[in-house]
């Protein structure tokens, strides 16, 4: 099927095929319909304003691939609902409708008319096959050709949607059946009348030889169809005939006809265009336009055409009251070869008021119908109506009943109009000026919705980015406060604070250990140390102050990184813990005051004391070492009585070697879990420990404090832990260690 939108304009330069929309006859718009709705020729489209039916026609091609459609079924398309409410109705649905008994779809070349205001349509006459079965175009089997006339009037009643009915009645003997008459519904009387004009009794196109079965008889009968018009009264279900007046057109078939009533309905003008006699397809077709005015039944030729523009087999519709649109058709058949193309194109538009052809069609250009002057001159009145000739003058009414029908006006309020149509214009492609500027067009063709949509999208993206950033920042902040991130103790700061807090409130001298002459020999002396007393009371807490720059712990440049076991020890602690001298003896009267063995320490047992040269604080440039003080006097091999001698004569070889390796350098423990180096110490007078740390808490390093400025000592000493020899197993021997100024080297 093909459809044309009246909202689209066109002219001679328009590609008309682009305007015509093709639609499949199958349900849903696609599929094979050859078995129930194949292509047909010279059928009819019976319709109202909401639905249409495909009825009749000759099958275009015979094939064994598909069975012919059933003779008692026709296809319908229901575009819109009407009447009682139909909840399950689907717009645009198609369906197969079963015909009533006595009605067949196998009829063709008849005349069709529809009256939407009455919800009725009709199919008059036509041709059929001798067997009342399927018919094919150009078939050599005569029983399959539409060679017999159909003497029936088929009526379609669409008053009740979904329950439409077809009915069939025979034509009276006075009404000659023929092929391709034009049937026009005219709104007069109670339900209108059908006016049938033209047609041919023995057409040539129903045979494969394209020759009329009885050309002579057809030439005698066919012209009368323009001289005497057949009329059917719908309400009275009665046929009438009425003679026409004026110069009459020749016998014509396969033309088209439309109705243009005067504005006051005083006259109804039927326009007939094109066609030919139906016998001589090689002769010129008609390009004339004729007007039959009723009720005067006056013929008037309003346009005389030319053969090259003529056509037959076309259809005519009226988009507006003053325009007739001619669609399709074909030209005269030459003796040999193919027929020429239609002059002017597939679609032509004729102005009914001015009686001239137009160059194109525009839905915005139209007006109410006005009667051509040639017609007004014969029926009287003016271009808008007011006809003075309201009945046939020459012969009068053939039947007074027909005059009564014309005298009764039709209820025109039932007739709906769908015009005017809104013109659809194609959007032109945007153009850019030669200078590249956007001009005043504002955007070079960019749609107006782009800017607001883009603004909304970008705004949402920006807001989303802010929210995501805030959430990430807040999450990171929470992780920092909690356990989300690993935190490390500032060991450097903690150890410095620990060292500062461990200083005594009053300057104290470094504890010294004195020895006295042993009663047994002059060369041997046993170092006696008192048992460790109670830990010193912790000093009150006070805020730390910046350490003076002159408090420097010196390490030799060549000393390796100290290796500690976690707790640094002073020489006195080494003696107490790792030698037999740590055991108190009653024979040794040497005593040292308890308070001289201990220095004040910090209450923070978890901090580690660090020297400036330790690996934890990082290697730094060594400052000038402070003055070591006066040198120790040399110790002779045999100490006279009354002198204070070294108390290390009873130290074992291993302990002596250990004491020689003691350094004045400060040894610091690394941070928790870090690598620790071995201790590097320098020699100093024996028995004079710099500091004695507080007894450490198991599992925690004891903070060690360097000497203050008022202390005689130069440094605090740390040493690694050594195994303790039992008190009774050490062998006493002469001390090989003597204090001498030569030991100080450059420090003297």
Short mmCIF file of C-alpha atoms in Angstrom, two decimals, residues 60-325:
data_model
loop_
_atom_site.label_atom_id
_atom_site.label_comp_id
_atom_site.label_asym_id
_atom_site.label_seq_id
_atom_site.Cartn_x
_atom_site.Cartn_y
_atom_site.Cartn_z
CA UNK A 60 -1.58 -9.68 -10.64
CA UNK A 61 0.17 -13.02 -11.09
CA UNK A 62 -0.66 -16.68 -10.91
CA UNK A 63 1.84 -18.90 -9.14
CA UNK A 64 1.84 -22.37 -7.65
CA UNK A 65 3.92 -21.13 -4.71
CA UNK A 66 0.86 -19.69 -3.00
CA UNK A 67 -2.76 -20.65 -2.89
CA UNK A 68 -5.19 -17.92 -4.02
CA UNK A 69 -6.98 -16.08 -1.20
CA UNK A 70 -10.38 -17.27 -0.12
CA UNK A 71 -13.25 -15.66 -2.02
CA UNK A 72 -15.25 -14.88 1.13
CA UNK A 73 -12.57 -12.90 3.01
CA UNK A 74 -11.25 -9.38 2.66
CA UNK A 75 -8.63 -7.44 4.60
CA UNK A 76 -9.38 -4.40 6.73
CA UNK A 77 -7.26 -1.79 8.57
CA UNK A 78 -8.76 -0.11 11.61
CA UNK A 79 -6.90 3.11 12.29
CA UNK A 80 -9.08 4.66 15.01
CA UNK A 81 -11.95 3.49 17.21
CA UNK A 82 -15.45 4.92 17.01
CA UNK A 83 -18.82 4.06 18.48
CA UNK A 84 -18.96 2.29 21.89
CA UNK A 85 -15.79 2.16 23.95
CA UNK A 86 -13.40 -0.64 22.99
CA UNK A 87 -10.75 -1.23 25.70
CA UNK A 88 -8.84 -3.82 23.67
CA UNK A 89 -8.78 -1.80 20.46
CA UNK A 90 -5.39 -1.38 18.80
CA UNK A 91 -4.87 1.54 16.46
CA UNK A 92 -3.61 0.55 13.04
CA UNK A 93 -4.45 -3.12 13.45
CA UNK A 94 -5.37 -5.26 10.47
CA UNK A 95 -7.82 -8.10 10.27
CA UNK A 96 -9.48 -10.48 7.85
CA UNK A 97 -13.24 -10.03 7.60
CA UNK A 98 -15.54 -12.80 6.44
CA UNK A 99 -18.09 -11.81 3.82
CA UNK A 100 -21.73 -12.68 4.09
CA UNK A 101 -23.31 -15.39 2.02
CA UNK A 102 -23.74 -14.41 -1.62
CA UNK A 103 -20.90 -11.88 -1.59
CA UNK A 104 -17.52 -12.60 -3.14
CA UNK A 105 -14.32 -10.71 -3.32
CA UNK A 106 -13.68 -11.92 -6.88
CA UNK A 107 -14.99 -8.95 -8.77
CA UNK A 108 -12.93 -6.24 -10.48
CA UNK A 109 -13.06 -3.14 -12.69
CA UNK A 110 -16.13 -1.83 -10.88
CA UNK A 111 -16.98 1.66 -9.67
CA UNK A 112 -16.47 2.45 -5.96
CA UNK A 113 -17.74 5.25 -3.75
CA UNK A 114 -17.61 5.94 0.00
CA UNK A 115 -19.71 8.19 2.24
CA UNK A 116 -17.90 8.63 5.60
CA UNK A 117 -20.77 10.70 6.98
CA UNK A 118 -23.05 7.69 6.47
CA UNK A 119 -20.43 5.02 7.36
CA UNK A 120 -21.23 3.30 4.09
CA UNK A 121 -19.44 2.39 0.87
CA UNK A 122 -20.51 0.82 -2.41
CA UNK A 123 -19.12 -1.14 -5.29
CA UNK A 124 -21.10 -0.90 -8.53
CA UNK A 125 -20.90 -3.35 -11.46
CA UNK A 126 -17.51 -4.43 -12.72
CA UNK A 127 -16.28 -7.65 -14.28
CA UNK A 128 -16.00 -11.24 -13.08
CA UNK A 129 -14.76 -14.59 -14.31
CA UNK A 130 -17.14 -17.05 -15.95
CA UNK A 131 -16.78 -19.35 -12.91
CA UNK A 132 -17.13 -16.63 -10.26
CA UNK A 133 -13.69 -17.62 -8.98
CA UNK A 134 -10.26 -16.08 -8.87
CA UNK A 135 -9.17 -13.93 -11.79
CA UNK A 136 -5.70 -13.20 -13.17
CA UNK A 137 -4.35 -10.44 -15.33
CA UNK A 138 -3.58 -11.41 -18.94
CA UNK A 139 -4.10 -15.14 -18.44
CA UNK A 140 -4.61 -17.23 -21.54
CA UNK A 141 -7.16 -19.37 -19.75
CA UNK A 142 -10.40 -17.49 -20.35
CA UNK A 143 -12.06 -19.04 -17.33
CA UNK A 144 -9.54 -17.17 -15.19
CA UNK A 145 -10.12 -13.80 -16.86
CA UNK A 146 -12.62 -11.12 -15.82
CA UNK A 147 -14.54 -11.19 -19.07
CA UNK A 148 -18.14 -11.20 -17.78
CA UNK A 149 -19.93 -8.19 -16.38
CA UNK A 150 -21.08 -8.18 -12.75
CA UNK A 151 -24.71 -7.08 -12.43
CA UNK A 152 -24.54 -6.39 -8.72
CA UNK A 153 -24.35 -3.58 -6.24
CA UNK A 154 -22.25 -4.43 -3.17
CA UNK A 155 -22.90 -2.34 -0.06
CA UNK A 156 -20.59 -2.14 2.94
CA UNK A 157 -22.23 -0.98 6.17
CA UNK A 158 -19.68 0.31 8.71
CA UNK A 159 -22.17 1.72 11.21
CA UNK A 160 -20.95 -0.63 13.98
CA UNK A 161 -17.21 -1.02 14.16
CA UNK A 162 -15.92 -4.59 14.43
CA UNK A 163 -19.28 -5.80 13.13
CA UNK A 164 -19.22 -4.42 9.58
CA UNK A 165 -21.40 -6.19 7.01
CA UNK A 166 -21.31 -6.65 3.24
CA UNK A 167 -24.51 -7.06 1.29
CA UNK A 168 -25.16 -7.76 -2.36
CA UNK A 169 -28.11 -6.93 -4.59
CA UNK A 170 -28.69 -7.26 -8.29
CA UNK A 171 -28.91 -4.28 -10.56
CA UNK A 172 -32.25 -3.64 -12.23
CA UNK A 173 -32.52 -4.46 -15.93
CA UNK A 174 -32.48 -0.80 -16.88
CA UNK A 175 -29.05 -0.30 -15.35
CA UNK A 176 -26.36 -1.54 -17.68
CA UNK A 177 -23.48 -3.29 -15.98
CA UNK A 178 -20.05 -2.23 -17.29
CA UNK A 179 -16.40 -1.94 -16.50
CA UNK A 180 -14.73 1.04 -14.83
CA UNK A 181 -17.57 3.49 -14.37
CA UNK A 182 -16.99 6.42 -12.02
CA UNK A 183 -19.30 6.56 -9.00
CA UNK A 184 -19.71 9.76 -6.97
CA UNK A 185 -21.67 10.14 -3.75
CA UNK A 186 -23.67 13.40 -3.72
CA UNK A 187 -25.12 14.80 -0.44
CA UNK A 188 -28.75 15.23 -1.41
CA UNK A 189 -31.83 13.60 0.09
CA UNK A 190 -31.84 11.71 3.36
CA UNK A 191 -28.64 9.69 2.90
CA UNK A 192 -27.31 10.96 -0.39
CA UNK A 193 -27.33 9.50 -3.87
CA UNK A 194 -24.85 7.65 -6.08
CA UNK A 195 -24.21 9.12 -9.52
CA UNK A 196 -22.71 6.63 -11.99
CA UNK A 197 -21.19 7.91 -15.25
CA UNK A 198 -18.94 6.50 -17.94
CA UNK A 199 -17.62 2.97 -18.36
CA UNK A 200 -17.27 0.38 -21.09
CA UNK A 201 -19.12 -2.87 -21.67
CA UNK A 202 -16.42 -4.87 -23.53
CA UNK A 203 -13.04 -3.55 -22.52
CA UNK A 204 -9.85 -4.68 -24.21
CA UNK A 205 -7.71 -4.80 -21.03
CA UNK A 206 -9.49 -7.82 -19.60
CA UNK A 207 -7.98 -10.10 -22.27
CA UNK A 208 -4.38 -11.16 -22.69
CA UNK A 209 -4.66 -10.17 -26.39
CA UNK A 210 -5.75 -6.62 -25.46
CA UNK A 211 -8.66 -6.88 -27.86
CA UNK A 212 -12.30 -6.23 -27.05
CA UNK A 213 -14.63 -9.18 -27.23
CA UNK A 214 -17.21 -7.02 -28.95
CA UNK A 215 -15.80 -3.67 -29.91
CA UNK A 216 -18.76 -2.76 -32.11
CA UNK A 217 -21.30 -3.39 -29.38
CA UNK A 218 -19.15 -1.52 -26.92
CA UNK A 219 -18.97 1.48 -29.27
CA UNK A 220 -22.76 1.51 -29.44
CA UNK A 221 -23.43 1.18 -25.71
CA UNK A 222 -20.55 2.97 -23.98
CA UNK A 223 -21.31 6.54 -25.18
CA UNK A 224 -24.76 6.34 -23.60
CA UNK A 225 -23.17 6.17 -20.16
CA UNK A 226 -22.32 9.86 -20.51
CA UNK A 227 -25.64 10.78 -22.03
CA UNK A 228 -27.89 9.05 -19.52
CA UNK A 229 -26.74 9.02 -15.94
CA UNK A 230 -27.61 6.22 -13.53
CA UNK A 231 -28.60 7.40 -10.04
CA UNK A 232 -29.08 5.34 -6.90
CA UNK A 233 -30.98 6.72 -3.90
CA UNK A 234 -29.35 5.28 -0.79
CA UNK A 235 -32.19 5.94 1.61
CA UNK A 236 -34.89 4.71 -0.79
CA UNK A 237 -32.74 1.87 -2.21
CA UNK A 238 -33.97 2.75 -5.67
CA UNK A 239 -32.32 3.33 -9.03
CA UNK A 240 -33.08 6.22 -11.36
CA UNK A 241 -31.87 7.39 -14.77
CA UNK A 242 -31.66 10.94 -15.96
CA UNK A 243 -30.66 12.40 -19.33
CA UNK A 244 -28.00 15.07 -19.49
CA UNK A 245 -27.86 18.31 -21.50
CA UNK A 246 -25.22 20.22 -23.37
CA UNK A 247 -22.23 18.94 -25.29
CA UNK A 248 -21.44 15.56 -23.88
CA UNK A 249 -18.06 13.89 -23.49
CA UNK A 250 -17.30 10.79 -25.56
CA UNK A 251 -17.33 7.30 -24.13
CA UNK A 252 -14.72 7.23 -21.42
CA UNK A 253 -13.53 4.59 -19.02
CA UNK A 254 -10.71 4.43 -16.48
CA UNK A 255 -10.94 8.15 -15.79
CA UNK A 256 -11.52 9.74 -12.39
CA UNK A 257 -14.22 11.95 -10.88
CA UNK A 258 -14.59 14.24 -7.85
CA UNK A 259 -17.43 16.34 -6.44
CA UNK A 260 -17.22 20.10 -5.75
CA UNK A 261 -20.46 21.50 -4.28
CA UNK A 262 -21.24 25.19 -4.44
CA UNK A 263 -20.80 27.04 -1.19
CA UNK A 264 -24.61 27.29 -0.78
CA UNK A 265 -25.22 23.73 -2.05
CA UNK A 266 -27.42 25.10 -4.81
CA UNK A 267 -25.48 23.04 -7.33
CA UNK A 268 -23.10 20.07 -7.24
CA UNK A 269 -20.36 19.98 -9.86
CA UNK A 270 -18.84 16.60 -10.75
CA UNK A 271 -15.41 16.91 -12.40
CA UNK A 272 -14.38 14.08 -14.72
CA UNK A 273 -10.79 13.86 -15.95
CA UNK A 274 -8.90 11.61 -18.36
CA UNK A 275 -9.53 8.08 -19.47
CA UNK A 276 -10.20 6.58 -22.89
CA UNK A 277 -12.90 4.54 -24.58
CA UNK A 278 -11.62 1.23 -23.20
CA UNK A 279 -11.27 -0.30 -26.64
CA UNK A 280 -8.41 1.47 -28.45
CA UNK A 281 -5.40 1.53 -26.14
CA UNK A 282 -3.10 2.73 -28.96
CA UNK A 283 -5.08 5.88 -29.63
CA UNK A 284 -4.74 9.15 -27.74
CA UNK A 285 -6.12 9.26 -24.27
CA UNK A 286 -8.22 12.11 -23.00
CA UNK A 287 -6.66 15.06 -21.19
CA UNK A 288 -9.88 17.05 -21.00
CA UNK A 289 -11.69 18.10 -17.86
CA UNK A 290 -15.48 17.92 -17.93
CA UNK A 291 -18.01 19.20 -15.39
CA UNK A 292 -21.48 17.72 -14.89
CA UNK A 293 -23.63 20.15 -12.89
CA UNK A 294 -26.64 18.73 -11.07
CA UNK A 295 -29.55 19.02 -10.52
CA UNK A 296 -29.47 20.76 -13.97
CA UNK A 297 -27.48 17.78 -15.41
CA UNK A 298 -25.55 20.19 -17.58
CA UNK A 299 -22.22 19.18 -19.14
CA UNK A 300 -19.45 21.76 -19.52
CA UNK A 301 -15.90 21.29 -20.75
CA UNK A 302 -13.78 23.51 -18.52
CA UNK A 303 -10.34 22.43 -19.78
CA UNK A 304 -9.18 21.05 -23.10
CA UNK A 305 -5.94 19.21 -22.72
CA UNK A 306 -3.26 17.70 -24.97
CA UNK A 307 -2.60 14.05 -25.70
CA UNK A 308 0.97 14.04 -24.30
CA UNK A 309 -0.36 14.97 -20.88
CA UNK A 310 -3.26 12.52 -21.01
CA UNK A 311 -3.54 9.43 -18.85
CA UNK A 312 -5.87 6.62 -17.82
CA UNK A 313 -6.13 4.25 -14.88
CA UNK A 314 -5.45 7.04 -12.36
CA UNK A 315 -7.22 8.09 -9.17
CA UNK A 316 -8.38 11.54 -8.02
CA UNK A 317 -8.70 12.97 -4.51
CA UNK A 318 -9.45 16.42 -3.11
CA UNK A 319 -7.04 17.68 -0.41
CA UNK A 320 -8.84 21.05 -0.39
CA UNK A 321 -12.25 22.22 -1.70
CA UNK A 322 -10.67 23.99 -4.68
CA UNK A 323 -8.04 21.37 -5.69
CA UNK A 324 -8.12 18.02 -7.44
CA UNK A 325 -5.00 15.87 -7.07
#
